[in-house]
Coordinates of C-alpha atoms and ligand atoms in Angstrom, one line a residue:
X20 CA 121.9 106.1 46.2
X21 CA 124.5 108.6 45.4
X22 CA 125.4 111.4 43.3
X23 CA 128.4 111.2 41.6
X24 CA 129.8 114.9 40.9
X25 CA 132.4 114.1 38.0
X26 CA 135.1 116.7 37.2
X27 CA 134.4 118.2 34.6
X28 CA 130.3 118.4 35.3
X29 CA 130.3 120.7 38.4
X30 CA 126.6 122.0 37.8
X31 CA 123.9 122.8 39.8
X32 CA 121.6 121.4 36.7
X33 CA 122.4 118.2 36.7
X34 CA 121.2 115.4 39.2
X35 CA 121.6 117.3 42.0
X36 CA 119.1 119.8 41.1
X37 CA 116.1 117.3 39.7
X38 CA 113.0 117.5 41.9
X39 CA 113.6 113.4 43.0
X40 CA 117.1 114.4 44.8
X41 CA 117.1 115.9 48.3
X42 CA 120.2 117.0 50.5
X43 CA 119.3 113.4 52.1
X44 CA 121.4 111.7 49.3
X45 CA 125.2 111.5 49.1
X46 CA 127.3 113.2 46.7
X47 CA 130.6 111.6 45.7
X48 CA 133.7 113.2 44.1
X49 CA 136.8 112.1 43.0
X50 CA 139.8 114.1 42.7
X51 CA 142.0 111.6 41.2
X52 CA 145.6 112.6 40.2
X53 CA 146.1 110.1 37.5
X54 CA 143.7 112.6 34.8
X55 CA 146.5 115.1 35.4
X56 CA 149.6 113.5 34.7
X57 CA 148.0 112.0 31.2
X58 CA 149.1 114.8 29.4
X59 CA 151.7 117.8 30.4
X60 CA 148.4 119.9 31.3
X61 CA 148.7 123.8 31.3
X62 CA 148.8 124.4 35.1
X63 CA 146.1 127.0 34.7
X64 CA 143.4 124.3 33.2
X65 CA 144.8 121.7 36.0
X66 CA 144.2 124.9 38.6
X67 CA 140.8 125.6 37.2
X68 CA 139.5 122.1 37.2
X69 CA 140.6 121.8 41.0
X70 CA 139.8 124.7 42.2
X71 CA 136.2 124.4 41.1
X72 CA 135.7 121.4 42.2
X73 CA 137.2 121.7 45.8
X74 CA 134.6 124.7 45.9
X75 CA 131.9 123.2 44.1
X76 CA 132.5 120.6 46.8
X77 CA 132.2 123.0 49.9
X78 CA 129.3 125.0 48.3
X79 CA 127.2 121.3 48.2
X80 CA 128.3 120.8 52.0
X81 CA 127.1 124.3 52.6
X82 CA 123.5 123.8 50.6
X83 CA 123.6 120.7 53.4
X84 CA 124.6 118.0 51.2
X85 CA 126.9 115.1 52.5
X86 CA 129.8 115.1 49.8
X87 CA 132.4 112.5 50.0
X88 CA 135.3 114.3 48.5
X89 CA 137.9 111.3 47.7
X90 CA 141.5 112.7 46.7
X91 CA 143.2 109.3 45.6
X92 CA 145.4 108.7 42.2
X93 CA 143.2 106.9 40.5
X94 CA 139.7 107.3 39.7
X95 CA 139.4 103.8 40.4
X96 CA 140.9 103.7 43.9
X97 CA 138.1 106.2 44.9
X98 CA 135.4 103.7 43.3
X99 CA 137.0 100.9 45.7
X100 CA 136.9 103.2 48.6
X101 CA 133.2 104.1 48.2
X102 CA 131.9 101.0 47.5
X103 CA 134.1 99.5 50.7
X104 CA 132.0 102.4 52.6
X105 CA 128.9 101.9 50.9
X106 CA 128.3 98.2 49.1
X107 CA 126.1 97.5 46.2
X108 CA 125.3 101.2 46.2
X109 CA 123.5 103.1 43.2
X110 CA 125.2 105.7 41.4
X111 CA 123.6 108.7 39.5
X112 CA 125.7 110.8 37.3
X113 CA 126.1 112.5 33.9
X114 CA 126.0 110.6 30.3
X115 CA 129.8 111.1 29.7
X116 CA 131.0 113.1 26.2
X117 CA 134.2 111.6 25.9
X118 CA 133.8 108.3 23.6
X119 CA 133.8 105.0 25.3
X120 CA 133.8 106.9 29.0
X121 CA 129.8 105.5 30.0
X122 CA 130.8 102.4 28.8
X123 CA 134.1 102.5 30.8
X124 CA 132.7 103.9 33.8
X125 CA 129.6 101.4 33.9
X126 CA 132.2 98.3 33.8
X127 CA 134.1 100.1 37.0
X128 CA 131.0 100.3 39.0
X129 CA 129.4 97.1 37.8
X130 CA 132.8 95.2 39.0
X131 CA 132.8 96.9 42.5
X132 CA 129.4 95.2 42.3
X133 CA 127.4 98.9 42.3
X134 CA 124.6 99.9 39.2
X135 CA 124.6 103.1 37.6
X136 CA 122.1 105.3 36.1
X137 CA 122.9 108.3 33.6
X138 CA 121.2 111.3 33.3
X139 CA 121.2 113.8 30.4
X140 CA 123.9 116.1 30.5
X141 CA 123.0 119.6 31.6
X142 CA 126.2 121.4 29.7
X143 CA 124.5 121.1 26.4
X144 CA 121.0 122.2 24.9
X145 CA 120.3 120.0 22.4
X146 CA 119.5 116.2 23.5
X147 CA 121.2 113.4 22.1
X148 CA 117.7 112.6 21.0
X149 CA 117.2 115.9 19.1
X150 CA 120.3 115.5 17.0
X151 CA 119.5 112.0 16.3
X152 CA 116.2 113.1 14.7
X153 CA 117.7 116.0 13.0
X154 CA 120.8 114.2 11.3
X155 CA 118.3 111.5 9.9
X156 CA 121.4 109.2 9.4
X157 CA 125.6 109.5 8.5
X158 CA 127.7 112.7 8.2
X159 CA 128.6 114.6 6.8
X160 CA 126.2 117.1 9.0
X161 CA 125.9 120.6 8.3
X162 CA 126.6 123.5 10.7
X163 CA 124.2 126.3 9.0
X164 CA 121.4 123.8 8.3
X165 CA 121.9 122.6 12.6
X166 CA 122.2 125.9 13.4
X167 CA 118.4 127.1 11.9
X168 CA 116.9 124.3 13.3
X169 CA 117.7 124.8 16.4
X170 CA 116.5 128.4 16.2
X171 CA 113.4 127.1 15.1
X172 CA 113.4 124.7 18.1
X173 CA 114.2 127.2 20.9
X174 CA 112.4 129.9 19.1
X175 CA 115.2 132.2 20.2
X176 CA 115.6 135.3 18.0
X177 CA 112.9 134.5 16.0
X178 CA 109.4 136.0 14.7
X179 CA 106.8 133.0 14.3
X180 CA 109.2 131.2 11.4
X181 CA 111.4 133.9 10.6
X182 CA 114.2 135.0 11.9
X183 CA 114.4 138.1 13.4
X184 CA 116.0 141.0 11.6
X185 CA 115.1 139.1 8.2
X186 CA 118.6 137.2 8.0
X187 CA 119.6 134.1 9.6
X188 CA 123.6 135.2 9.1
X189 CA 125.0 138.7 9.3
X190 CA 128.7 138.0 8.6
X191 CA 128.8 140.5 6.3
X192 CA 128.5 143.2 9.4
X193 CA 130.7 141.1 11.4
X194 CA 134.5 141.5 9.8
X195 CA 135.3 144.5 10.6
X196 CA 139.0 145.6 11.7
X197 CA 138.7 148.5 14.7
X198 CA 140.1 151.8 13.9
X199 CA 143.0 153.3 16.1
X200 CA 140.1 154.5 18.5
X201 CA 139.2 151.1 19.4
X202 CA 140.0 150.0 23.2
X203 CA 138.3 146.8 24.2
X204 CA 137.2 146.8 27.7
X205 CA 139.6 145.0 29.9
X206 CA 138.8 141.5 30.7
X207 CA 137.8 140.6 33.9
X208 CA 140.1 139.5 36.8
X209 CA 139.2 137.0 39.1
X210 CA 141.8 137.0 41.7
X211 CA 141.9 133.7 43.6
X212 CA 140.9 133.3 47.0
X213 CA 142.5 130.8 49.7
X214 CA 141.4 127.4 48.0
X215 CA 142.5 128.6 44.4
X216 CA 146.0 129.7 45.5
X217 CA 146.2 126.5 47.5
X218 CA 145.5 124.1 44.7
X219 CA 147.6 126.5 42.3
X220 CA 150.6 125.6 44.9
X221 CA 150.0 122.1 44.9
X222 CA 149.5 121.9 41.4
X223 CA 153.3 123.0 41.1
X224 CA 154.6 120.7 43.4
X225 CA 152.7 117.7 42.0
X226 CA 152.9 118.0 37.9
X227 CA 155.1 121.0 37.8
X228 CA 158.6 120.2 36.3
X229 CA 159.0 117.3 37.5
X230 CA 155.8 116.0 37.0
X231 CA 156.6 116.7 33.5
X232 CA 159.6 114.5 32.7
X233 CA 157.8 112.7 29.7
X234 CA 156.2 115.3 28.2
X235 CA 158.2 117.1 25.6
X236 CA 159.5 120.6 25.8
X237 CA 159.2 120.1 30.1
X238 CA 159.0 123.6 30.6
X239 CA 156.4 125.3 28.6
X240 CA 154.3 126.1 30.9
X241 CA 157.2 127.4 33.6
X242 CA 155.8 131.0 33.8
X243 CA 152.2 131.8 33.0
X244 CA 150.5 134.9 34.9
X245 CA 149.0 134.8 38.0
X246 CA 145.6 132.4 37.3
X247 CA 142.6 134.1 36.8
X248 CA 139.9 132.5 35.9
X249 CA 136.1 131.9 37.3
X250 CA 136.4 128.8 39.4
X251 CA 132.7 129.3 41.0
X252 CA 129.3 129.8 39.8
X253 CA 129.6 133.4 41.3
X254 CA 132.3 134.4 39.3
X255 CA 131.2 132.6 36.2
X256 CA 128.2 134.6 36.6
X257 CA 130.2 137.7 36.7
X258 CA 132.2 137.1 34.1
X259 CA 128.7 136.8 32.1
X260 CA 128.0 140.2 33.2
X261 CA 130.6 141.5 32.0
X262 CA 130.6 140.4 28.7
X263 CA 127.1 141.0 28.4
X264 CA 127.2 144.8 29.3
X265 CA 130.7 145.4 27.9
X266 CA 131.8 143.4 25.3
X267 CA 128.5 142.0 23.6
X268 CA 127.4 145.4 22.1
X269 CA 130.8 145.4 19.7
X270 CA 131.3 141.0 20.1
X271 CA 129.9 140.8 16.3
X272 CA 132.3 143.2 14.1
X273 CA 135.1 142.5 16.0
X274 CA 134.7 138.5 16.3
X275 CA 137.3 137.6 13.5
X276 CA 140.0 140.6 14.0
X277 CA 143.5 140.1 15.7
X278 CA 145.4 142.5 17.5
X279 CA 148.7 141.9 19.1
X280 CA 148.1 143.8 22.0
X281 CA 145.1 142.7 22.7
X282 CA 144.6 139.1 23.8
X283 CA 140.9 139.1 24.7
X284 CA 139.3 141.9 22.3
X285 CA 135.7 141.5 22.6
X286 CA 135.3 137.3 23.0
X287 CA 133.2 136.3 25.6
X288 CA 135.9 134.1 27.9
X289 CA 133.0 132.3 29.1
X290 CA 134.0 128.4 27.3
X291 CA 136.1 127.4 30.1
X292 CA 132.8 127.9 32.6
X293 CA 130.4 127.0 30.1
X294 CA 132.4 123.7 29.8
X295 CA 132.8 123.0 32.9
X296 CA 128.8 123.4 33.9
X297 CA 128.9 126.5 36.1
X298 CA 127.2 128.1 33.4
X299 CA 124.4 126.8 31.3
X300 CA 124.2 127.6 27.7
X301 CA 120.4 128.5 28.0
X302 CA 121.3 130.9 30.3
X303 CA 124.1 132.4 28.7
X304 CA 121.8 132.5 25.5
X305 CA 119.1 134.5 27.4
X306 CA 121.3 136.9 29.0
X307 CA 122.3 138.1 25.4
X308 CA 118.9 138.3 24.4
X309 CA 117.8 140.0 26.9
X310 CA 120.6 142.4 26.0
X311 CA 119.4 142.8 22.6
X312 CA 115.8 143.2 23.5
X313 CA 116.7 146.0 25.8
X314 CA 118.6 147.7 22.8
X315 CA 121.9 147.7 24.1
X316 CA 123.1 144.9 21.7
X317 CA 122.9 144.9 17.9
X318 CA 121.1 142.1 15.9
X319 CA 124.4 141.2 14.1
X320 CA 126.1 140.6 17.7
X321 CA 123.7 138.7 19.4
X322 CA 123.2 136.8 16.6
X323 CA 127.2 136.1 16.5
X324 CA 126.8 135.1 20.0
X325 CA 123.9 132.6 19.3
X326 CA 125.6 131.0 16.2
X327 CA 128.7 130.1 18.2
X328 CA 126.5 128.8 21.5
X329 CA 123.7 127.6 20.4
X330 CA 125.0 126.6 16.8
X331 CA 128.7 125.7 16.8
X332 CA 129.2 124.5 20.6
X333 CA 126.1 121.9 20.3
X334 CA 127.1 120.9 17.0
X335 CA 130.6 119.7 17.3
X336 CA 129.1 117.7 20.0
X337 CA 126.9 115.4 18.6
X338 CA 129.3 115.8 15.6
X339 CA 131.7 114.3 17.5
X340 CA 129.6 111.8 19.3
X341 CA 128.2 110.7 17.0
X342 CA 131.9 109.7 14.9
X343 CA 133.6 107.1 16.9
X344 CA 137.1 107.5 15.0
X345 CA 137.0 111.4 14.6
X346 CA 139.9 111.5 16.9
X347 CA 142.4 109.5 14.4
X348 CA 140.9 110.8 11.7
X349 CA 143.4 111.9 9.0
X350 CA 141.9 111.9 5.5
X351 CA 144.8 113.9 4.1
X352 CA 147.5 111.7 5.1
X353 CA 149.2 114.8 7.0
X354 CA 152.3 113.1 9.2
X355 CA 154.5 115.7 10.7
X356 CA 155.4 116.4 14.2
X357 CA 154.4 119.8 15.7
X358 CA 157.3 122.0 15.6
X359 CA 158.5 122.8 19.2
X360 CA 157.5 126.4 18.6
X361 CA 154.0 125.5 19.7
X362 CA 155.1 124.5 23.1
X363 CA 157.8 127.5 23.7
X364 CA 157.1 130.2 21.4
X365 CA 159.9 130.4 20.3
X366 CA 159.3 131.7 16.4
X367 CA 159.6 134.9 14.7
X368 CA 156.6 134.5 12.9
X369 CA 155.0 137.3 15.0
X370 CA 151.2 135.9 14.5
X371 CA 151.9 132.4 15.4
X372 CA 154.4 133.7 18.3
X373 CA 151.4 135.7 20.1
X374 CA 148.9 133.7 19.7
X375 CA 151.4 130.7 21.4
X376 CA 152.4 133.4 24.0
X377 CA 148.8 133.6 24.9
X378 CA 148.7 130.2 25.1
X379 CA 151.6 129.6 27.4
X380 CA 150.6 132.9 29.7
X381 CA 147.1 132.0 30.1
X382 CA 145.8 128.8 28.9
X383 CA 144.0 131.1 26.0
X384 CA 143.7 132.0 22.2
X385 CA 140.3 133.2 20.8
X386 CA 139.0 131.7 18.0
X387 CA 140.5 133.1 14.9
X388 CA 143.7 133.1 16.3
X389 CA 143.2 128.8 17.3
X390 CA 141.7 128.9 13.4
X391 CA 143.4 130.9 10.7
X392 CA 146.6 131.1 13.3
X393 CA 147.8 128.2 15.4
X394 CA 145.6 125.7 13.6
X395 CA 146.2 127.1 9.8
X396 CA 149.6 127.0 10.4
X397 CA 149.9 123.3 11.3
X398 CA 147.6 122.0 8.7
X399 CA 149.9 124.2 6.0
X400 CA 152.6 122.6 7.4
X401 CA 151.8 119.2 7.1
X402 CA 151.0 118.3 10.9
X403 CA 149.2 114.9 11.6
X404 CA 145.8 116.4 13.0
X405 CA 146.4 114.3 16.4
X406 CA 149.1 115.9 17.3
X407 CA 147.8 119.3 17.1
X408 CA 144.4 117.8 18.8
X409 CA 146.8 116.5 22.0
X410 CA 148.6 119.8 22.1
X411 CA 145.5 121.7 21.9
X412 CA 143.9 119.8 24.2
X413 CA 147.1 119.8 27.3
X414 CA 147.2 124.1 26.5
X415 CA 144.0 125.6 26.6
X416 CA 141.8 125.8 29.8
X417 CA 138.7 125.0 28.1
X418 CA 139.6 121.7 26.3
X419 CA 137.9 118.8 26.3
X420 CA 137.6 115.8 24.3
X421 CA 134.4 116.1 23.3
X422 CA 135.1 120.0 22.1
X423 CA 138.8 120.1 21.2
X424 CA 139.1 116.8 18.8
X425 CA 136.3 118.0 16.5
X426 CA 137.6 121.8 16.5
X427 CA 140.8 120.5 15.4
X428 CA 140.5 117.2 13.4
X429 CA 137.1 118.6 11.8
X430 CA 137.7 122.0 11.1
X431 CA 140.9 123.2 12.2
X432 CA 142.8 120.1 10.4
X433 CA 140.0 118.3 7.8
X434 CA 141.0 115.6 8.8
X435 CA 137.6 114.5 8.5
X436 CA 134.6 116.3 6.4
X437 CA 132.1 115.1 8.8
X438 CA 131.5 119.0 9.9
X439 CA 133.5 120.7 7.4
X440 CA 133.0 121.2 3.8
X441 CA 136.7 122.6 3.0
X442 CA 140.1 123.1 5.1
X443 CA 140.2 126.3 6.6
X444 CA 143.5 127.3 4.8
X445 CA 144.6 130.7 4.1
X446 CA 148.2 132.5 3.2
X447 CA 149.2 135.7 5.0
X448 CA 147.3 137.9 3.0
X449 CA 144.1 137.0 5.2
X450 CA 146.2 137.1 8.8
X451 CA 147.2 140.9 6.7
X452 CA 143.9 141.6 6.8
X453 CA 142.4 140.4 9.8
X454 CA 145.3 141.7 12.0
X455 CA 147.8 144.1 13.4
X456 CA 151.1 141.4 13.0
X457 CA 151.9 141.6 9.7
X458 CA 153.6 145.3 9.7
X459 CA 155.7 143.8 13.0
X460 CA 157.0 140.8 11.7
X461 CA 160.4 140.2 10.1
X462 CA 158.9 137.8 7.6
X463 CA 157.6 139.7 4.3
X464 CA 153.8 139.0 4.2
X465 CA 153.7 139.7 0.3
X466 CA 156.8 137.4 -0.2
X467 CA 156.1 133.8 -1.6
X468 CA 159.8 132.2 -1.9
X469 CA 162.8 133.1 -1.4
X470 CA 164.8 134.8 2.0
X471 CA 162.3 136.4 4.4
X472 CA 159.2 135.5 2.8
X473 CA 156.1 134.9 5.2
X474 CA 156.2 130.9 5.7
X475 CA 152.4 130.9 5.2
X476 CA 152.3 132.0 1.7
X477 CA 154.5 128.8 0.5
X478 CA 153.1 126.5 2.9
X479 CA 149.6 127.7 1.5
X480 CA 150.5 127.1 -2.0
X481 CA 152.4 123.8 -1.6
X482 CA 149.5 122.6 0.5
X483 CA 147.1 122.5 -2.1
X484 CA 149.5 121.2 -4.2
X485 CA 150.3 118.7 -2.0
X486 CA 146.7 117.5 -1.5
X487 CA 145.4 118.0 -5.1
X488 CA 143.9 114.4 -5.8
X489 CA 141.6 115.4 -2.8
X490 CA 140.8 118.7 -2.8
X491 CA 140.5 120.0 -6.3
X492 CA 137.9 118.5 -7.0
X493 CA 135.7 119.8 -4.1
X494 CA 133.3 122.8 -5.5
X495 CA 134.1 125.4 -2.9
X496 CA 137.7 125.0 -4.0
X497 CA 137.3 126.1 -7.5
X498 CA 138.6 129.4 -6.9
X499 CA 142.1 128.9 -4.7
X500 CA 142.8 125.9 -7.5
X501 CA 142.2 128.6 -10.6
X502 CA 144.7 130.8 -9.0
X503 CA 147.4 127.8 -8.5
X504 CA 146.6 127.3 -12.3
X505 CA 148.0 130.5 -12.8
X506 CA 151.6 129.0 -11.7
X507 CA 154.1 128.2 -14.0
X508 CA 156.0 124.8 -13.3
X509 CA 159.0 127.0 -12.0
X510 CA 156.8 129.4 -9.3
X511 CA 155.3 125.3 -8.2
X512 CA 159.1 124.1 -8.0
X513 CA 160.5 127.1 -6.3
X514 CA 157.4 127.0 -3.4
X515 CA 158.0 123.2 -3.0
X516 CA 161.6 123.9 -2.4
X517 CA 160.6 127.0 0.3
X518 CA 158.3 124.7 1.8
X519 CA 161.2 122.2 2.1
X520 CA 163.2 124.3 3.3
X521 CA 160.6 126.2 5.9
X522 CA 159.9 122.8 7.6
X523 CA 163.8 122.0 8.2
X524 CA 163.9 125.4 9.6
X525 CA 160.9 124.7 11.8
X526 CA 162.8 121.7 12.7
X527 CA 166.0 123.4 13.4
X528 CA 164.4 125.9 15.8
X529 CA 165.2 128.6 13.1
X530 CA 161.8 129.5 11.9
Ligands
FAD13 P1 133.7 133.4 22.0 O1 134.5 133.4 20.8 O2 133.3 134.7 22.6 O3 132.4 132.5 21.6 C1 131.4 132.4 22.6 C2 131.1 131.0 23.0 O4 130.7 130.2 21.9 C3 132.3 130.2 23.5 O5 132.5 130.5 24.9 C4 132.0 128.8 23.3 O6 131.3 128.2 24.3 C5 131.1 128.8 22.0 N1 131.8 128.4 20.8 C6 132.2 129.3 19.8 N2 132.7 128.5 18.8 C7 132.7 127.3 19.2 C8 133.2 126.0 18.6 N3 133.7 126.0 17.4 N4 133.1 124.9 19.4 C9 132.6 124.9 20.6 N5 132.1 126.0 21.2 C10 132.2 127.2 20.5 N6 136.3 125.6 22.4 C11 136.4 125.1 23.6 O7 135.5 125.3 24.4 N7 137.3 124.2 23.9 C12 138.4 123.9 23.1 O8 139.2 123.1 23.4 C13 138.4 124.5 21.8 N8 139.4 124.2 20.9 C14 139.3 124.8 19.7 C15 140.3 124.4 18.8 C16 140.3 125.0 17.5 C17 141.4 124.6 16.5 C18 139.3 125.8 17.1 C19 139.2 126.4 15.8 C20 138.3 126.2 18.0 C21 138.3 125.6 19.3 N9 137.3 125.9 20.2 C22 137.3 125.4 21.5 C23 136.1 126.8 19.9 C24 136.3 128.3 20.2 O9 137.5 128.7 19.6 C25 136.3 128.5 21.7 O10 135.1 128.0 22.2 C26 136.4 130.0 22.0 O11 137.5 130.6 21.4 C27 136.4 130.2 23.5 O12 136.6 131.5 23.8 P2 135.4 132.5 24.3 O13 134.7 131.9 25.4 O14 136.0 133.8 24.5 O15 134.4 132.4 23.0

């Protein structure tokens, strides 16, 4: 029998740490090369996905565990080599998110001639099971209705069946814009040791520019900062900490605010561990309770936290999971390319071009700014939602399938309304409100048409003209349709003309 440690599953919850395993059994890992080259990868996620598994693999030899660490090309050459080693051997792993990869995975062992078993996946709170009973049948599935039941569930921050504090929601404390005096406590560093900078170098040599001859736009990643992620479950646990004591107490207000000079404010920066299994979301859940209980933290920012962890996160799981085609879904027909900006930043629309800057430096955009920025952008413009989904998913260091595809095709994009209601759309005036970029950026945010005028006000308008046989009628877009009622037939023409001439510009490089 043997463990099989898969990449992105590097968790001490899993298998390895049910009371039927002992150090006596093997563990296997695979480092294959091929995952990396599928996409031009940001070489910070390639770095982090290494790097923890090269230590997740000495910290199991340490705990006394035999590990077979297998660096091949393929994922299937280090199958061949184990079961050369060990024939007709058993594997135990994780139930994989990504559609089709327990089937695929099953097939691979089964014709080496091995059996596999699967085991729940650790990463995630709610079971596949739980969902299932909840959803009571097809989509579309509803965040806020998930979201109480699983408070219910867990009981966390509740009193018997009431929620603590008397409200299940307190968004209306949570959109605040800091004063001048605001200074968010810097993120923490983790600077990497000897493996880390090893495996940064190597990444480099082996998918750096060259490795990136297919991709488009080669060079976007060419000069990011010096990594500095958690790669271990001791750092992961001190980046915890730190959010925890110094950014949870102001997380809530401050959760949908931009500032240009500020790339972390208060977000946790805990997805790319949390993904990756070196934290578990229970954990991670109790730690900010435990915060609130002690009175450091107020109600409306640990319940932020909770909607996004134990809301959000398990729902566009089994959201996705459970929807087979999500990732070519494209209900609104959308069929542009993404303009090259994404990949080198190169725009003067100062919102989009800090939020891509942060992108390209670090592997890293918090939410609002992947929302109502990067994402908003793309779906006013017209951009087929796969596109965006593949670009979000080769940039940021936390992307998976499983997470990324319904973030972007569901809500970002609507290209499906399995999770979302209506597109999250909005002109400058919002990214005026929510941020510092407006007063900085050459484009005019109260300008709809003609020179100068802030591309998202006539992308936002043309949009919903564009897509009015599908969205007007949708109740929760009453409101934005009255107001394009408003137009006359001359304000419609001159914003499909600005629109026209925004995307050649975005084509040109000009925008
Ligand atoms: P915080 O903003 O501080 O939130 C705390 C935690 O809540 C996060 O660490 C994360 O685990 C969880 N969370 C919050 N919202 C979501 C959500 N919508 N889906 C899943 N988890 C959530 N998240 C990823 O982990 N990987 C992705 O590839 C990813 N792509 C996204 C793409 C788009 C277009 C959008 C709109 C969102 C995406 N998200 C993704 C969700 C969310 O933006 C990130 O989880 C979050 O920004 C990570 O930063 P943080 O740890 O500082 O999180």
């Amino acid at each position: 029998m043997t463990v099989l440690v898969l990449g992105d599953c590097l968790t001490e919850f899993g298998p390895l740490a049910s009371d039927a395993r002992s150090t006596d059994e093997r563990v296997l890992c695979i480092e294959a090369r091929a995952f990396a080259r599928r996409k031009p990868y940001h070489p910070h996620k390639l770095t982090l996905v290494f790097s923890a598994m090269r230590h997740f693999r000495d910290r199991l030899r340490e705990a006394g565990y035999t590990v077979d660490y297998r660096r091949v090309e393929t994922f299937a050459e280090g199958l061949d080599a184990h079961f050369a080693a060990h024939p007709e051997d058993h594997i135990v792993t994780v139930r994989r998110t990504a559609h089709g990869a327990t089937d695929r995975l099953q097939r691979l062992v089964a014709n080496r001639g091995g059996t596999v078993e699967f085991v729940a996946d650790p990463r995630f709170h709610c079971s596949r099971e739980e969902f299932d009973a909840w959803a009571d049948g097809d989509p579309p599935y509803r965040h806020e209705s998930f979201y109480r039941h699983m408070r219910r569930e867990t009981g966390y921050l509740m009193d018997g069946d009431e929620p603590v504090g008397g409200e299940w929601n307190f968004d209306d404390e949570n959109r605040e814009f800091p004063g001048p005096e605001y200074v968010p406590p810097e993120p923490p560093q983790f600077e990497p040791d000897e493996t880390t900078r090893e495996v940064r170098e190597w990444v480099d040599a082996t998918f750096g520019e060259d490795g990136y001859d297919d991709a488009p736009y080669g060079g976007a990643w060419a000069d990011p900062e010096p990594f500095s992620w958690p790669v271990t479950r001791e750092g992961a646990l001190q980046a915890l900490e730190a959010f925890i004591e110094e950014r949870l107490p102001t997380f809530g207000p401050y959760q949908d605010a931009m500032l240009g000079d500020e790339w972390a404010m208060n977000h946790a920066l805990l997805s790319s561990s949390l993904n990756l299994g070196l934290l578990s979301p229970s954990e991670v859940i109790e730690a900010a309770l435990a915060a609130f209980e002690e009175g450091s933290v107020s109600i409306a920012s640990v319940e932020g936290f909770l909607r996004q962890v134990l809301g959000w996160r398990e729902f566009v799981r089994h959201a996705y999971r459970r929807t087979p085609g999500m990732a070519a879904a494209n209900q609104l027909g959308a069929a542009e390319p993404l303009p090259e900006f994404f990949w080198t930043g190169d725009t003067d629309m100062a919102c989009v071009a800090d939020a891509v800057d942060g992108v390209r430096t670090r592997g890293y955009a918090h939410h609002i700014e992947r929302l109502m920025v990067l994402s908003n952008f793309a779906t006013l413009y017209g951009v087929e939602p796969s596109r965006l989904n593949e670009w979000f998913h080769a940039a940021f260091v936390d992307a998976y399938h499983w997470v990324t595809t319904p973030n972007v095709v569901g809500m970002g994009t609507f290209g499906t309304d399995t999770l979302s209601t209506k597109p999250y759309v909005a002109s400058a005036n919002y990214i005026d409100r929510m941020s510092d970029h407006c007063s900085g950026c050459p484009y005019y945010k109260t300008k709809t048409t003609g020179d100068g005028a802030c591309p998202f006000n006539a992308l936002y308008w043309d949009f919903l003209g564009r897509n009015e046989s599908q969205l007007r009628s949708n109740h929760r877009m009453g409101l934005v349709y009255s107001h394009y009622d408003d137009k006359s037939d001359g304000e419609r023409e001159a914003i499909a003309d600005r629109a026209e001439t925004l995307r050649q510009r975005a084509r040109n490089g000009t925008l």
